[in-house]
Coordinates of N, CA and C in Angstrom, one line a residue:
M1 N 7.5 39.7 10.4 CA 7.4 38.7 9.5 C 6.4 37.6 10.0
K2 N 5.4 37.4 9.3 CA 4.4 36.4 9.8 C 4.9 35.0 9.5
R3 N 4.6 34.1 10.4 CA 5.0 32.7 10.2 C 3.7 32.0 9.8
R4 N 3.8 31.3 8.7 CA 2.7 30.6 8.1 C 2.6 29.2 8.7
T5 N 1.4 28.9 9.2 CA 1.2 27.5 9.8 C 0.3 26.8 8.9
P6 N 0.5 25.5 8.6 CA -0.4 24.7 7.8 C -1.8 24.6 8.4
S7 N -2.8 24.6 7.6 CA -4.2 24.4 8.1 C -4.4 23.0 8.4
P8 N -5.4 22.6 9.2 CA -5.7 21.2 9.5 C -6.1 20.4 8.2
Q9 N -6.5 21.1 7.2 CA -7.0 20.4 6.0 C -5.8 20.0 5.1
S10 N -4.7 20.6 5.3 CA -3.6 20.3 4.4 C -2.2 20.3 5.1
S11 N -1.2 19.7 4.5 CA 0.1 19.6 5.1 C 1.1 20.2 4.1
Q12 N 2.2 20.6 4.6 CA 3.3 21.1 3.7 C 4.2 20.0 3.3
T13 N 4.6 20.0 2.0 CA 5.5 19.1 1.5 C 6.9 19.8 1.4
Q14 N 7.9 19.1 1.0 CA 9.2 19.7 1.0 C 9.4 20.8 0.0
N15 N 8.6 20.7 -1.1 CA 8.8 21.8 -2.1 C 7.8 22.9 -2.0
G16 N 7.1 23.0 -0.8 CA 6.3 24.1 -0.6 C 4.8 24.0 -1.0
A17 N 4.5 23.0 -1.8 CA 3.2 22.7 -2.3 C 2.4 22.1 -1.1
T18 N 1.1 22.3 -1.2 CA 0.2 21.7 -0.1 C -0.4 20.4 -0.7
R19 N -0.6 19.5 0.2 CA -1.3 18.2 -0.1 C -2.5 18.1 0.8
P20 N -3.6 17.5 0.2 CA -4.8 17.3 1.0 C -4.5 16.4 2.2
A21 N -5.3 16.6 3.3 CA -5.2 15.8 4.5 C -5.4 14.3 4.2
L22 N -6.3 14.0 3.2 CA -6.6 12.6 2.8 C -5.3 11.9 2.3
I23 N -4.5 12.6 1.6 CA -3.2 12.0 1.1 C -2.3 11.7 2.3
T24 N -2.2 12.6 3.2 CA -1.4 12.4 4.4 C -1.9 11.2 5.2
F25 N -3.2 11.1 5.4 CA -3.8 10.0 6.1 C -3.6 8.7 5.4
T26 N -3.8 8.6 4.1 CA -3.6 7.4 3.4 C -2.1 7.0 3.3
G27 N -1.2 8.0 3.2 CA 0.2 7.7 3.3 C 0.6 7.1 4.6
R28 N 0.1 7.6 5.6 CA 0.4 7.1 7.0 C -0.3 5.7 7.2
L29 N -1.4 5.4 6.6 CA -2.0 4.1 6.6 C -1.1 3.1 5.9
L30 N -0.6 3.5 4.7 CA 0.3 2.6 4.0 C 1.6 2.3 4.8
T31 N 2.1 3.3 5.5 CA 3.3 3.1 6.4 C 2.9 2.1 7.5
L32 N 1.7 2.3 8.1 CA 1.3 1.4 9.2 C 1.1 0.0 8.6
Q33 N 0.6 -0.1 7.4 CA 0.5 -1.5 6.8 C 1.8 -2.1 6.6
S34 N 2.8 -1.3 6.2 CA 4.1 -1.9 6.0 C 4.7 -2.4 7.3
I35 N 4.5 -1.7 8.4 CA 5.0 -2.2 9.7 C 4.3 -3.5 10.1
G36 N 3.0 -3.6 9.9 CA 2.2 -4.8 10.1 C 2.7 -6.0 9.3
L37 N 3.0 -5.7 8.0 CA 3.5 -6.8 7.1 C 4.8 -7.3 7.5
I38 N 5.7 -6.4 8.1 CA 7.0 -6.9 8.6 C 6.8 -7.8 9.8
A39 N 5.8 -7.4 10.7 CA 5.5 -8.2 11.8 C 5.0 -9.6 11.4
L40 N 4.1 -9.6 10.3 CA 3.6 -10.9 9.8 C 4.7 -11.7 9.2
A41 N 5.7 -11.1 8.5 CA 6.8 -11.8 8.0 C 7.6 -12.5 9.0
V42 N 7.8 -11.8 10.1 CA 8.6 -12.4 11.3 C 7.8 -13.5 11.8
L43 N 6.5 -13.4 12.0 CA 5.7 -14.5 12.5 C 5.6 -15.7 11.6
A44 N 5.6 -15.4 10.2 CA 5.4 -16.5 9.3 C 6.7 -17.2 9.0
A45 N 7.9 -16.6 9.2 CA 9.2 -17.2 8.9 C 9.4 -18.4 9.8
P46 N 9.7 -19.6 9.2 CA 10.0 -20.8 10.0 C 11.3 -20.7 10.7
D47 N 11.5 -21.5 11.7 CA 12.8 -21.6 12.4 C 13.7 -22.4 11.6
A48 N 15.0 -22.2 11.7 CA 16.0 -23.0 10.9 C 16.2 -24.3 11.7
P49 N 16.5 -25.4 11.1 CA 16.6 -25.6 9.7 C 15.2 -25.8 9.0
I50 N 15.2 -25.5 7.8 CA 13.9 -25.5 7.0 C 13.6 -26.9 6.5
A51 N 12.5 -27.4 6.9 CA 12.0 -28.7 6.4 C 11.3 -28.5 5.1
N52 N 11.1 -29.6 4.4 CA 10.4 -29.5 3.1 C 9.0 -28.9 3.2
H53 N 8.3 -29.2 4.2 CA 6.9 -28.7 4.3 C 6.8 -27.3 4.7
E54 N 7.9 -26.6 5.1 CA 7.9 -25.3 5.5 C 8.2 -24.3 4.4
W55 N 8.3 -24.7 3.2 CA 8.6 -23.8 2.1 C 7.4 -22.8 1.9
R56 N 6.2 -23.3 2.2 CA 5.1 -22.4 2.1 C 5.2 -21.2 3.0
E57 N 5.7 -21.4 4.2 CA 6.0 -20.3 5.2 C 7.1 -19.4 4.7
V58 N 8.1 -20.0 4.1 CA 9.2 -19.1 3.5 C 8.7 -18.2 2.4
W59 N 7.9 -18.8 1.5 CA 7.3 -18.0 0.4 C 6.4 -16.9 1.0
R60 N 5.6 -17.3 2.0 CA 4.7 -16.3 2.6 C 5.5 -15.2 3.3
A61 N 6.5 -15.5 4.0 CA 7.4 -14.5 4.6 C 8.0 -13.6 3.6
G62 N 8.5 -14.2 2.5 CA 9.0 -13.4 1.4 C 8.0 -12.4 0.8
L63 N 6.8 -12.9 0.6 CA 5.7 -12.1 0.1 C 5.4 -10.9 1.0
Y64 N 5.4 -11.2 2.3 CA 5.1 -10.1 3.3 C 6.2 -9.1 3.3
I65 N 7.5 -9.5 3.2 CA 8.6 -8.5 3.2 C 8.5 -7.7 1.9
T66 N 8.2 -8.3 0.8 CA 8.1 -7.6 -0.5 C 7.0 -6.6 -0.4
L67 N 5.8 -7.0 0.1 CA 4.7 -6.1 0.2 C 4.9 -5.0 1.2
A68 N 5.7 -5.3 2.3 CA 6.0 -4.3 3.2 C 6.9 -3.2 2.6
F69 N 7.9 -3.6 1.8 CA 8.8 -2.7 1.2 C 8.0 -1.8 0.2
L70 N 7.2 -2.4 -0.6 CA 6.4 -1.7 -1.6 C 5.3 -0.8 -1.0
S71 N 4.8 -1.2 0.1 CA 3.8 -0.4 0.8 C 4.4 0.8 1.4
A72 N 5.6 0.7 2.0 CA 6.3 1.8 2.6 C 6.8 2.8 1.5
W73 N 7.2 2.2 0.4 CA 7.6 3.0 -0.8 C 6.5 3.8 -1.3
S74 N 5.3 3.2 -1.5 CA 4.1 3.9 -2.0 C 3.6 4.9 -1.0
G75 N 3.7 4.6 0.3 CA 3.3 5.5 1.3 C 4.1 6.8 1.3
L76 N 5.4 6.6 1.2 CA 6.3 7.8 1.1 C 6.1 8.5 -0.2
G77 N 5.8 7.8 -1.2 CA 5.6 8.4 -2.5 C 4.3 9.3 -2.5
L78 N 3.3 8.8 -1.8 CA 2.1 9.6 -1.6 C 2.4 10.9 -0.8
L79 N 3.1 10.7 0.3 CA 3.5 11.9 1.1 C 4.3 12.9 0.3
R80 N 5.1 12.4 -0.6 CA 6.0 13.3 -1.4 C 5.3 13.7 -2.7
L81 N 4.1 13.2 -3.0 CA 3.3 13.5 -4.2 C 4.0 13.0 -5.4
R82 N 4.6 11.9 -5.4 CA 5.2 11.3 -6.6 C 4.1 10.8 -7.5
P83 N 4.3 10.9 -8.8 CA 3.3 10.6 -9.8 C 2.9 9.1 -9.8
T84 N 3.9 8.2 -9.6 CA 3.6 6.8 -9.7 C 3.1 6.2 -8.3
A85 N 3.0 6.9 -7.3 CA 2.7 6.4 -6.0 C 1.3 5.8 -5.9
W86 N 0.3 6.5 -6.6 CA -1.0 6.0 -6.6 C -1.1 4.6 -7.2
N87 N -0.5 4.4 -8.4 CA -0.5 3.1 -9.1 C 0.2 2.0 -8.2
L88 N 1.3 2.4 -7.6 CA 2.0 1.4 -6.8 C 1.2 1.0 -5.6
A89 N 0.5 2.0 -4.9 CA -0.3 1.7 -3.8 C -1.5 0.8 -4.2
M90 N -2.1 1.0 -5.3 CA -3.2 0.2 -5.7 C -2.7 -1.3 -6.0
L91 N -1.5 -1.4 -6.6 CA -0.9 -2.7 -6.9 C -0.7 -3.4 -5.6
V92 N -0.1 -2.8 -4.6 CA 0.1 -3.4 -3.3 C -1.2 -3.9 -2.7
Q93 N -2.2 -3.0 -2.7 CA -3.5 -3.4 -2.1 C -4.1 -4.5 -2.8
G94 N -4.1 -4.5 -4.1 CA -4.6 -5.7 -4.9 C -3.9 -7.0 -4.6
T95 N -2.6 -6.9 -4.5 CA -1.8 -8.1 -4.1 C -2.1 -8.6 -2.7
A96 N -2.2 -7.7 -1.8 CA -2.5 -8.0 -0.4 C -3.9 -8.6 -0.3
L97 N -4.9 -8.1 -1.0 CA -6.3 -8.6 -1.0 C -6.3 -10.0 -1.6
L98 N -5.6 -10.2 -2.7 CA -5.6 -11.4 -3.4 C -5.0 -12.5 -2.5
H99 N -3.9 -12.2 -1.8 CA -3.3 -13.1 -0.9 C -4.2 -13.5 0.2
A100 N -4.9 -12.5 0.8 CA -5.8 -12.7 1.9 C -7.0 -13.6 1.5
L101 N -7.5 -13.3 0.3 CA -8.6 -14.1 -0.2 C -8.1 -15.6 -0.5
A102 N -6.9 -15.7 -1.0 CA -6.4 -17.1 -1.2 C -6.2 -17.9 0.1
L103 N -5.8 -17.2 1.1 CA -5.7 -17.8 2.4 C -7.1 -18.2 2.9
Y104 N -8.1 -17.3 2.7 CA -9.4 -17.5 3.2 C -10.0 -18.7 2.4
R105 N -9.8 -18.7 1.1 CA -10.4 -19.8 0.3 C -9.7 -21.2 0.6
A106 N -8.4 -21.2 1.0 CA -7.8 -22.4 1.3 C -8.1 -22.9 2.7
E107 N -9.0 -22.2 3.4 CA -9.5 -22.6 4.7 C -8.4 -22.6 5.8
E108 N -7.3 -21.9 5.5 CA -6.3 -21.7 6.6 C -6.8 -20.7 7.6
R109 N -7.3 -19.6 7.1 CA -7.9 -18.5 7.8 C -7.2 -18.1 9.1
P110 N -5.9 -17.7 9.0 CA -5.2 -17.1 10.2 C -5.9 -15.9 10.7
F111 N -5.8 -15.6 11.9 CA -6.5 -14.5 12.5 C -6.3 -13.1 11.9
Y112 N -5.1 -12.9 11.3 CA -4.8 -11.6 10.8 C -5.3 -11.3 9.4
I113 N -5.9 -12.3 8.7 CA -6.3 -11.9 7.3 C -7.5 -11.0 7.3
Y114 N -8.3 -11.0 8.4 CA -9.5 -10.1 8.4 C -9.0 -8.7 8.6
Y115 N -8.0 -8.5 9.5 CA -7.4 -7.2 9.7 C -6.7 -6.7 8.4
Q116 N -6.0 -7.6 7.7 CA -5.3 -7.3 6.5 C -6.3 -6.9 5.4
M117 N -7.5 -7.6 5.3 CA -8.5 -7.2 4.3 C -9.1 -5.9 4.6
L118 N -9.4 -5.7 5.9 CA -10.1 -4.4 6.3 C -9.2 -3.2 6.1
L119 N -7.9 -3.3 6.4 CA -7.0 -2.2 6.1 C -6.8 -2.0 4.6
A120 N -6.7 -3.1 3.9 CA -6.5 -2.9 2.4 C -7.8 -2.3 1.8
I121 N -9.0 -2.7 2.2 CA -10.2 -2.1 1.7 C -10.3 -0.6 2.1
L122 N -9.9 -0.3 3.3 CA -9.9 1.1 3.7 C -8.9 2.0 2.9
I123 N -7.8 1.4 2.6 CA -6.8 2.2 1.8 C -7.3 2.3 0.4
V124 N -7.9 1.3 -0.2 CA -8.4 1.4 -1.6 C -9.6 2.4 -1.6
V125 N -10.4 2.4 -0.7 CA -11.5 3.5 -0.6 C -10.9 4.8 -0.6
N126 N -9.9 5.0 0.3 CA -9.2 6.3 0.3 C -8.5 6.7 -0.9
L127 N -7.9 5.7 -1.6 CA -7.2 6.0 -2.8 C -8.1 6.4 -3.9
N128 N -9.4 6.0 -3.9 CA -10.3 6.3 -4.9 C -11.1 7.5 -4.6
Q129 N -10.8 8.3 -3.6 CA -11.5 9.5 -3.4 C -11.0 10.5 -4.4
S130 N -11.9 11.4 -4.8 CA -11.6 12.3 -5.9 C -10.5 13.3 -5.5
A131 N -10.5 13.7 -4.2 CA -9.4 14.6 -3.8 C -8.0 14.0 -3.9
L132 N -8.0 12.7 -3.7 CA -6.7 12.1 -3.8 C -6.3 11.7 -5.2
R133 N -7.3 11.2 -6.0 CA -7.1 10.8 -7.4 C -6.7 12.0 -8.3
S134 N -7.2 13.2 -8.0 CA -6.9 14.3 -8.8 C -5.5 14.8 -8.6
S135 N -4.8 14.4 -7.5 CA -3.5 14.8 -7.3 C -2.4 13.9 -8.0
F136 N -2.9 12.8 -8.5 CA -2.0 11.8 -9.2 C -2.5 11.5 -10.6
P137 N -1.6 11.6 -11.6 CA -2.0 11.2 -13.0 C -2.1 9.7 -13.0
T138 N -3.2 9.2 -13.6 CA -3.3 7.7 -13.8 C -3.1 7.2 -15.2
E139 N -3.1 8.2 -16.1 CA -2.9 7.8 -17.5 C -1.4 7.5 -17.8
I140 N -1.1 6.4 -18.3 CA 0.3 6.0 -18.6 C 0.6 6.4 -20.0
I141 N -0.3 6.1 -20.9 CA -0.1 6.4 -22.3 C -1.1 7.4 -22.8
S142 N -0.7 8.5 -23.4 CA -1.7 9.4 -23.9 C -1.5 9.4 -25.4
E143 N -2.6 9.6 -26.1 CA -2.6 9.6 -27.5 C -2.1 11.0 -28.0
V144 N -1.2 10.9 -29.0 CA -0.6 12.1 -29.6 C -1.0 12.2 -31.0
D145 N -1.6 13.3 -31.4 CA -1.9 13.4 -32.8 C -0.7 13.7 -33.6
E146 N -0.4 12.9 -34.6 CA 0.7 13.2 -35.5 C 0.4 14.1 -36.6
P147 N 1.3 15.1 -36.8 CA 1.0 16.0 -37.9 C 1.0 15.3 -39.3
A148 N 0.1 15.8 -40.1 CA 0.1 15.3 -41.5 C 1.3 15.7 -42.3
P149 N 1.9 14.8 -43.1 CA 3.1 15.1 -43.9 C 2.8 16.1 -45.0

């Protein structure tokens, strides 16, 4: 009995279907991003007790935790070829880029926003590759012709 090994171009999923290596790479990038966002949330969280001027840091830490959860969820969804994973991954990247641009525009410019923007742009470019997009349906509503009475 021959044992089948996956080729370097594709990986095996749990249901036996193959997924392109680009999906695996992008799913792992999203997981890496979630780990980085958790680290940023820990760094952004203020020490107790919270003063009035530290609510911005509390909000930022909450945003990072939320984005980390959604990024990990979309990364696992990509790896499991879930239909909504592509949309969720794009939503996370858009929010991460919007937040980084808001920090850049506010002239706070912490050191990590450049890495955050670079990683988000790399993920968006990967998500828009035809090999990856063809694996996930992006149409939410499809038109249905109604039969004539």
